[in-house]
GROMACS .gro file of C-alpha atoms in nm:
model
  319
    1UNK     CA    1   0.910  -0.937   2.013
    2UNK     CA    2   1.268  -1.026   1.873
    3UNK     CA    3   1.481  -0.738   1.754
    4UNK     CA    4   1.641  -0.712   1.393
    5UNK     CA    5   1.955  -0.938   1.329
    6UNK     CA    6   1.785  -1.217   1.504
    7UNK     CA    7   1.662  -1.429   1.200
    8UNK     CA    8   1.768  -1.800   1.124
    9UNK     CA    9   1.722  -1.954   0.792
   10UNK     CA   10   1.405  -2.124   0.882
   11UNK     CA   11   1.225  -1.809   0.945
   12UNK     CA   12   1.339  -1.643   0.631
   13UNK     CA   13   1.234  -1.984   0.452
   14UNK     CA   14   0.856  -1.958   0.600
   15UNK     CA   15   0.848  -1.626   0.477
   16UNK     CA   16   0.929  -1.691   0.142
   17UNK     CA   17   0.705  -1.971   0.099
   18UNK     CA   18   0.397  -1.784   0.248
   19UNK     CA   19   0.456  -1.497  -0.007
   20UNK     CA   20   0.478  -1.775  -0.300
   21UNK     CA   21   0.181  -1.948  -0.191
   22UNK     CA   22   0.008  -1.591  -0.173
   23UNK     CA   23   0.140  -1.513  -0.523
   24UNK     CA   24   0.054  -1.807  -0.679
   25UNK     CA   25  -0.293  -1.797  -0.572
   26UNK     CA   26  -0.389  -1.440  -0.663
   27UNK     CA   27  -0.210  -1.465  -0.998
   28UNK     CA   28  -0.443  -1.797  -1.076
   29UNK     CA   29  -0.730  -1.535  -1.069
   30UNK     CA   30  -0.609  -1.197  -1.147
   31UNK     CA   31  -0.405  -1.109  -1.442
   32UNK     CA   32  -0.154  -0.914  -1.298
   33UNK     CA   33   0.254  -0.864  -1.395
   34UNK     CA   34   0.460  -1.057  -1.157
   35UNK     CA   35   0.678  -0.737  -1.060
   36UNK     CA   36   0.336  -0.561  -0.971
   37UNK     CA   37   0.250  -0.846  -0.759
   38UNK     CA   38   0.593  -0.870  -0.591
   39UNK     CA   39   0.551  -0.506  -0.517
   40UNK     CA   40   0.225  -0.551  -0.345
   41UNK     CA   41   0.368  -0.820  -0.134
   42UNK     CA   42   0.688  -0.609  -0.049
   43UNK     CA   43   0.450  -0.344   0.100
   44UNK     CA   44   0.230  -0.554   0.263
   45UNK     CA   45   0.532  -0.733   0.464
   46UNK     CA   46   0.651  -0.381   0.543
   47UNK     CA   47   0.327  -0.268   0.657
   48UNK     CA   48   0.277   0.036   0.386
   49UNK     CA   49  -0.023   0.145   0.190
   50UNK     CA   50  -0.022   0.134  -0.157
   51UNK     CA   51  -0.206   0.422  -0.408
   52UNK     CA   52  -0.291   0.228  -0.742
   53UNK     CA   53  -0.327   0.461  -1.043
   54UNK     CA   54  -0.441   0.344  -1.357
   55UNK     CA   55  -0.720   0.311  -1.601
   56UNK     CA   56  -1.065   0.179  -1.521
   57UNK     CA   57  -1.148  -0.194  -1.540
   58UNK     CA   58  -0.767  -0.328  -1.509
   59UNK     CA   59  -0.849  -0.560  -1.208
   60UNK     CA   60  -0.770  -0.294  -0.930
   61UNK     CA   61  -1.041  -0.392  -0.714
   62UNK     CA   62  -1.038  -0.761  -0.798
   63UNK     CA   63  -0.676  -0.765  -0.668
   64UNK     CA   64  -0.753  -0.632  -0.353
   65UNK     CA   65  -1.030  -0.845  -0.308
   66UNK     CA   66  -0.793  -1.174  -0.417
   67UNK     CA   67  -0.544  -1.106  -0.152
   68UNK     CA   68  -0.799  -1.050   0.125
   69UNK     CA   69  -0.986  -1.391  -0.001
   70UNK     CA   70  -0.619  -1.590   0.017
   71UNK     CA   71  -0.527  -1.456   0.321
   72UNK     CA   72  -0.845  -1.503   0.497
   73UNK     CA   73  -0.819  -1.102   0.601
   74UNK     CA   74  -1.150  -0.893   0.680
   75UNK     CA   75  -1.216  -0.687   0.363
   76UNK     CA   76  -1.365  -0.365   0.301
   77UNK     CA   77  -1.470  -0.144   0.005
   78UNK     CA   78  -1.516   0.230   0.049
   79UNK     CA   79  -1.643   0.399  -0.276
   80UNK     CA   80  -1.544   0.764  -0.296
   81UNK     CA   81  -1.781   1.042  -0.384
   82UNK     CA   82  -1.814   1.390  -0.335
   83UNK     CA   83  -2.062   1.355  -0.077
   84UNK     CA   84  -1.877   1.080   0.132
   85UNK     CA   85  -1.810   1.222   0.508
   86UNK     CA   86  -1.538   1.089   0.733
   87UNK     CA   87  -1.800   0.953   0.950
   88UNK     CA   88  -1.915   0.720   0.636
   89UNK     CA   89  -1.552   0.602   0.666
   90UNK     CA   90  -1.421   0.562   1.024
   91UNK     CA   91  -1.783   0.528   1.181
   92UNK     CA   92  -1.971   0.729   1.427
   93UNK     CA   93  -2.109   0.735   1.774
   94UNK     CA   94  -2.503   0.647   1.766
   95UNK     CA   95  -2.752   0.680   2.079
   96UNK     CA   96  -2.886   0.367   2.220
   97UNK     CA   97  -3.212   0.431   2.368
   98UNK     CA   98  -3.267   0.080   2.532
   99UNK     CA   99  -2.927   0.127   2.702
  100UNK     CA  100  -2.936   0.513   2.751
  101UNK     CA  101  -2.593   0.572   2.611
  102UNK     CA  102  -2.375   0.644   2.297
  103UNK     CA  103  -2.204   0.322   2.161
  104UNK     CA  104  -1.974   0.350   1.843
  105UNK     CA  105  -2.060   0.207   1.532
  106UNK     CA  106  -1.743   0.113   1.361
  107UNK     CA  107  -1.692   0.249   0.979
  108UNK     CA  108  -1.546   0.032   0.681
  109UNK     CA  109  -1.219   0.117   0.763
  110UNK     CA  110  -1.191  -0.122   1.047
  111UNK     CA  111  -1.129  -0.434   0.808
  112UNK     CA  112  -0.781  -0.558   0.726
  113UNK     CA  113  -0.737  -0.466   0.368
  114UNK     CA  114  -0.968  -0.188   0.295
  115UNK     CA  115  -1.012  -0.090  -0.085
  116UNK     CA  116  -1.082   0.326  -0.113
  117UNK     CA  117  -1.201   0.330  -0.467
  118UNK     CA  118  -1.139   0.668  -0.635
  119UNK     CA  119  -0.988   0.818  -0.325
  120UNK     CA  120  -0.959   1.161  -0.521
  121UNK     CA  121  -1.335   1.196  -0.592
  122UNK     CA  122  -1.384   1.224  -0.217
  123UNK     CA  123  -1.406   1.576  -0.065
  124UNK     CA  124  -1.047   1.726   0.120
  125UNK     CA  125  -1.229   1.676   0.458
  126UNK     CA  126  -1.288   1.313   0.401
  127UNK     CA  127  -0.923   1.242   0.267
  128UNK     CA  128  -0.792   1.417   0.565
  129UNK     CA  129  -0.991   1.191   0.768
  130UNK     CA  130  -0.802   0.888   0.617
  131UNK     CA  131  -0.466   1.028   0.738
  132UNK     CA  132  -0.474   0.920   1.129
  133UNK     CA  133  -0.634   0.586   1.003
  134UNK     CA  134  -0.325   0.552   0.796
  135UNK     CA  135  -0.047   0.684   0.986
  136UNK     CA  136  -0.143   0.601   1.327
  137UNK     CA  137  -0.349   0.299   1.263
  138UNK     CA  138  -0.639   0.408   1.502
  139UNK     CA  139  -0.942   0.613   1.509
  140UNK     CA  140  -1.071   0.904   1.720
  141UNK     CA  141  -1.441   0.964   1.735
  142UNK     CA  142  -1.582   1.224   2.024
  143UNK     CA  143  -1.201   1.194   2.211
  144UNK     CA  144  -1.189   0.806   2.222
  145UNK     CA  145  -0.978   0.641   2.039
  146UNK     CA  146  -1.021   0.308   1.864
  147UNK     CA  147  -0.727   0.084   1.765
  148UNK     CA  148  -0.754  -0.073   1.404
  149UNK     CA  149  -0.692  -0.419   1.288
  150UNK     CA  150  -0.335  -0.574   1.222
  151UNK     CA  151  -0.247  -0.623   0.960
  152UNK     CA  152  -0.406  -0.326   0.810
  153UNK     CA  153  -0.338  -0.206   0.455
  154UNK     CA  154  -0.519   0.052   0.239
  155UNK     CA  155  -0.525   0.001  -0.087
  156UNK     CA  156  -0.668   0.325  -0.269
  157UNK     CA  157  -0.704   0.381  -0.657
  158UNK     CA  158  -0.750   0.675  -0.857
  159UNK     CA  159  -0.832   0.719  -1.225
  160UNK     CA  160  -0.555   0.932  -1.412
  161UNK     CA  161  -0.803   0.979  -1.685
  162UNK     CA  162  -1.131   1.138  -1.539
  163UNK     CA  163  -1.007   1.446  -1.386
  164UNK     CA  164  -1.392   1.599  -1.368
  165UNK     CA  165  -1.553   1.602  -1.008
  166UNK     CA  166  -1.194   1.504  -0.854
  167UNK     CA  167  -0.981   1.659  -0.599
  168UNK     CA  168  -0.612   1.661  -0.606
  169UNK     CA  169  -0.440   1.415  -0.287
  170UNK     CA  170  -0.299   1.666  -0.077
  171UNK     CA  171   0.113   1.603  -0.025
  172UNK     CA  172   0.036   1.492   0.353
  173UNK     CA  173  -0.172   1.221   0.224
  174UNK     CA  174   0.030   1.127  -0.088
  175UNK     CA  175   0.301   1.074   0.151
  176UNK     CA  176   0.133   0.845   0.374
  177UNK     CA  177   0.127   0.565   0.076
  178UNK     CA  178   0.436   0.359   0.082
  179UNK     CA  179   0.427   0.281  -0.300
  180UNK     CA  180   0.240   0.410  -0.638
  181UNK     CA  181   0.167   0.126  -0.838
  182UNK     CA  182   0.016   0.070  -1.203
  183UNK     CA  183  -0.139  -0.250  -1.292
  184UNK     CA  184  -0.147  -0.181  -1.704
  185UNK     CA  185  -0.304  -0.348  -1.960
  186UNK     CA  186  -0.250  -0.695  -1.994
  187UNK     CA  187  -0.080  -0.894  -2.302
  188UNK     CA  188  -0.336  -0.974  -2.575
  189UNK     CA  189  -0.291  -1.362  -2.479
  190UNK     CA  190  -0.312  -1.301  -2.092
  191UNK     CA  191  -0.637  -1.084  -2.198
  192UNK     CA  192  -0.800  -1.366  -2.397
  193UNK     CA  193  -0.713  -1.621  -2.084
  194UNK     CA  194  -0.880  -1.358  -1.850
  195UNK     CA  195  -1.191  -1.383  -2.048
  196UNK     CA  196  -1.168  -1.737  -2.076
  197UNK     CA  197  -1.133  -1.781  -1.693
  198UNK     CA  198  -1.394  -1.519  -1.584
  199UNK     CA  199  -1.678  -1.566  -1.848
  200UNK     CA  200  -1.872  -1.798  -1.631
  201UNK     CA  201  -1.878  -1.577  -1.330
  202UNK     CA  202  -1.660  -1.430  -1.021
  203UNK     CA  203  -1.360  -1.656  -0.960
  204UNK     CA  204  -1.268  -1.468  -0.654
  205UNK     CA  205  -1.569  -1.581  -0.474
  206UNK     CA  206  -1.431  -1.946  -0.525
  207UNK     CA  207  -1.060  -1.890  -0.370
  208UNK     CA  208  -0.963  -2.079  -0.043
  209UNK     CA  209  -0.741  -1.936   0.174
  210UNK     CA  210  -0.382  -2.023   0.200
  211UNK     CA  211  -0.282  -1.803   0.481
  212UNK     CA  212  -0.426  -1.698   0.785
  213UNK     CA  213  -0.397  -1.321   0.947
  214UNK     CA  214  -0.145  -1.493   1.183
  215UNK     CA  215   0.079  -1.587   0.901
  216UNK     CA  216   0.084  -1.251   0.757
  217UNK     CA  217   0.174  -1.095   1.100
  218UNK     CA  218   0.434  -1.350   1.158
  219UNK     CA  219   0.618  -1.270   0.810
  220UNK     CA  220   0.545  -0.895   0.894
  221UNK     CA  221   0.746  -0.951   1.229
  222UNK     CA  222   1.020  -1.129   1.041
  223UNK     CA  223   1.072  -0.861   0.790
  224UNK     CA  224   1.106  -0.591   1.058
  225UNK     CA  225   1.420  -0.817   1.170
  226UNK     CA  226   1.577  -0.817   0.866
  227UNK     CA  227   1.932  -0.643   0.902
  228UNK     CA  228   2.004  -0.287   0.757
  229UNK     CA  229   2.335  -0.147   0.764
  230UNK     CA  230   2.418   0.189   0.859
  231UNK     CA  231   2.603   0.259   0.531
  232UNK     CA  232   2.299   0.110   0.352
  233UNK     CA  233   2.047   0.365   0.547
  234UNK     CA  234   2.339   0.656   0.437
  235UNK     CA  235   2.284   0.550   0.074
  236UNK     CA  236   1.880   0.585   0.120
  237UNK     CA  237   1.941   0.926   0.284
  238UNK     CA  238   2.175   1.025  -0.013
  239UNK     CA  239   1.953   0.939  -0.241
  240UNK     CA  240   1.667   1.165  -0.059
  241UNK     CA  241   1.917   1.446  -0.070
  242UNK     CA  242   1.966   1.411  -0.457
  243UNK     CA  243   1.595   1.436  -0.554
  244UNK     CA  244   1.593   1.753  -0.275
  245UNK     CA  245   1.889   1.936  -0.453
  246UNK     CA  246   1.762   1.837  -0.790
  247UNK     CA  247   1.674   2.183  -0.987
  248UNK     CA  248   1.335   2.014  -1.139
  249UNK     CA  249   1.189   1.986  -0.814
  250UNK     CA  250   1.006   2.198  -0.580
  251UNK     CA  251   0.960   1.919  -0.298
  252UNK     CA  252   1.177   1.632  -0.289
  253UNK     CA  253   1.137   1.289  -0.097
  254UNK     CA  254   1.070   1.337   0.272
  255UNK     CA  255   1.220   1.153   0.569
  256UNK     CA  256   0.915   0.945   0.596
  257UNK     CA  257   1.021   0.862   0.237
  258UNK     CA  258   1.336   0.756   0.330
  259UNK     CA  259   1.194   0.529   0.595
  260UNK     CA  260   0.942   0.352   0.403
  261UNK     CA  261   1.223   0.300   0.137
  262UNK     CA  262   1.420   0.138   0.392
  263UNK     CA  263   1.128  -0.092   0.509
  264UNK     CA  264   1.036  -0.202   0.180
  265UNK     CA  265   1.402  -0.298   0.102
  266UNK     CA  266   1.404  -0.529   0.400
  267UNK     CA  267   1.060  -0.693   0.285
  268UNK     CA  268   1.211  -0.746  -0.048
  269UNK     CA  269   1.508  -0.913   0.095
  270UNK     CA  270   1.317  -1.121   0.262
  271UNK     CA  271   1.101  -1.208  -0.039
  272UNK     CA  272   1.461  -1.258  -0.188
  273UNK     CA  273   1.554  -1.530   0.082
  274UNK     CA  274   1.824  -1.288   0.240
  275UNK     CA  275   1.813  -1.184   0.632
  276UNK     CA  276   2.015  -0.860   0.542
  277UNK     CA  277   1.894  -0.592   0.292
  278UNK     CA  278   2.131  -0.496  -0.013
  279UNK     CA  279   2.160  -0.158  -0.244
  280UNK     CA  280   1.958  -0.383  -0.517
  281UNK     CA  281   1.666  -0.386  -0.301
  282UNK     CA  282   1.666   0.018  -0.267
  283UNK     CA  283   1.712   0.061  -0.659
  284UNK     CA  284   1.469  -0.210  -0.726
  285UNK     CA  285   1.203  -0.040  -0.544
  286UNK     CA  286   1.326   0.368  -0.553
  287UNK     CA  287   1.070   0.430  -0.822
  288UNK     CA  288   0.766   0.321  -0.670
  289UNK     CA  289   0.843   0.460  -0.329
  290UNK     CA  290   0.982   0.774  -0.429
  291UNK     CA  291   0.826   0.941  -0.749
  292UNK     CA  292   0.470   1.007  -0.621
  293UNK     CA  293   0.587   1.184  -0.356
  294UNK     CA  294   0.800   1.437  -0.558
  295UNK     CA  295   0.658   1.792  -0.687
  296UNK     CA  296   0.783   1.869  -0.996
  297UNK     CA  297   0.894   2.280  -1.057
  298UNK     CA  298   0.683   2.450  -1.267
  299UNK     CA  299   0.951   2.524  -1.499
  300UNK     CA  300   1.034   2.151  -1.545
  301UNK     CA  301   0.815   2.095  -1.844
  302UNK     CA  302   0.962   1.795  -1.982
  303UNK     CA  303   1.068   1.630  -1.677
  304UNK     CA  304   0.902   1.340  -1.470
  305UNK     CA  305   0.904   1.238  -1.139
  306UNK     CA  306   1.059   0.915  -1.256
  307UNK     CA  307   1.333   1.083  -1.435
  308UNK     CA  308   1.419   1.249  -1.114
  309UNK     CA  309   1.453   0.927  -0.928
  310UNK     CA  310   1.620   0.742  -1.203
  311UNK     CA  311   1.909   1.019  -1.205
  312UNK     CA  312   1.959   1.002  -0.821
  313UNK     CA  313   2.009   0.650  -0.872
  314UNK     CA  314   2.256   0.679  -1.165
  315UNK     CA  315   2.421   0.988  -0.975
  316UNK     CA  316   2.438   0.837  -0.587
  317UNK     CA  317   2.718   0.554  -0.570
  318UNK     CA  318   2.652   0.254  -0.360
  319UNK     CA  319   2.806   0.112  -0.097
   0.00000   0.00000   0.00000
């Protein structure tokens, strides 16, 4: 595999064209704000998982299905409930009587795009079963490891208004998500267009692929080779330290948060047509990458994690 800094213009242009094709195809079917779609594409190219926190019925499932459809990637959906077991997600060994041996039956996590719906309704045991999948990109069952597909992205949703029967996501799992996004309600005009487009049936089923898994993997490889300077890395670390030193936080951004922010910044630079990342890329993504990782102090009653990140950006000089 090529190393960072060896990009030519044709590679950057090819990745940018791929991203535009995917975005246009998805936007034709799903009513989603352009900046949200761009943040999702950034996470895909940076091989990061996404936590979508939003109200019911705003198109979270449709967005995940549409992305998998236009890229011709394998898609699976897991509906989380209190009785969902880890084996229901990762798979289990089943005894084959004919061959007198156990064989592994993979679960829905063995897909390229996995929608984990209402993840905070699953028990802590099942939530913890996702950790290895998301971080190590493999599954271990009865001491045997099974590699997951590439590309691999978990799109997890949680509903912020229904707290009954839910379990708070542990900090260790929240930290595995590169970004937290929110779709929000469409504008009235956009909602009218959505009703007109979808009243005849499911438009996602009629979507045609505009890319392949190989195309996506190539773009991911190109994103890893976007240049990030040591000064930019120092800027990212300075932002992290600001969140840790803020009196309003009990838990600041982790080193993993900084790594994910840097990867996301490189992916955004690629989508902007550049072979190098800038502070602008870090600043544009800091809120969606860092805010959900912060744990506020109990006495910070009027503060929000987004405010802490915004203040860190304002107080930290760029390059």
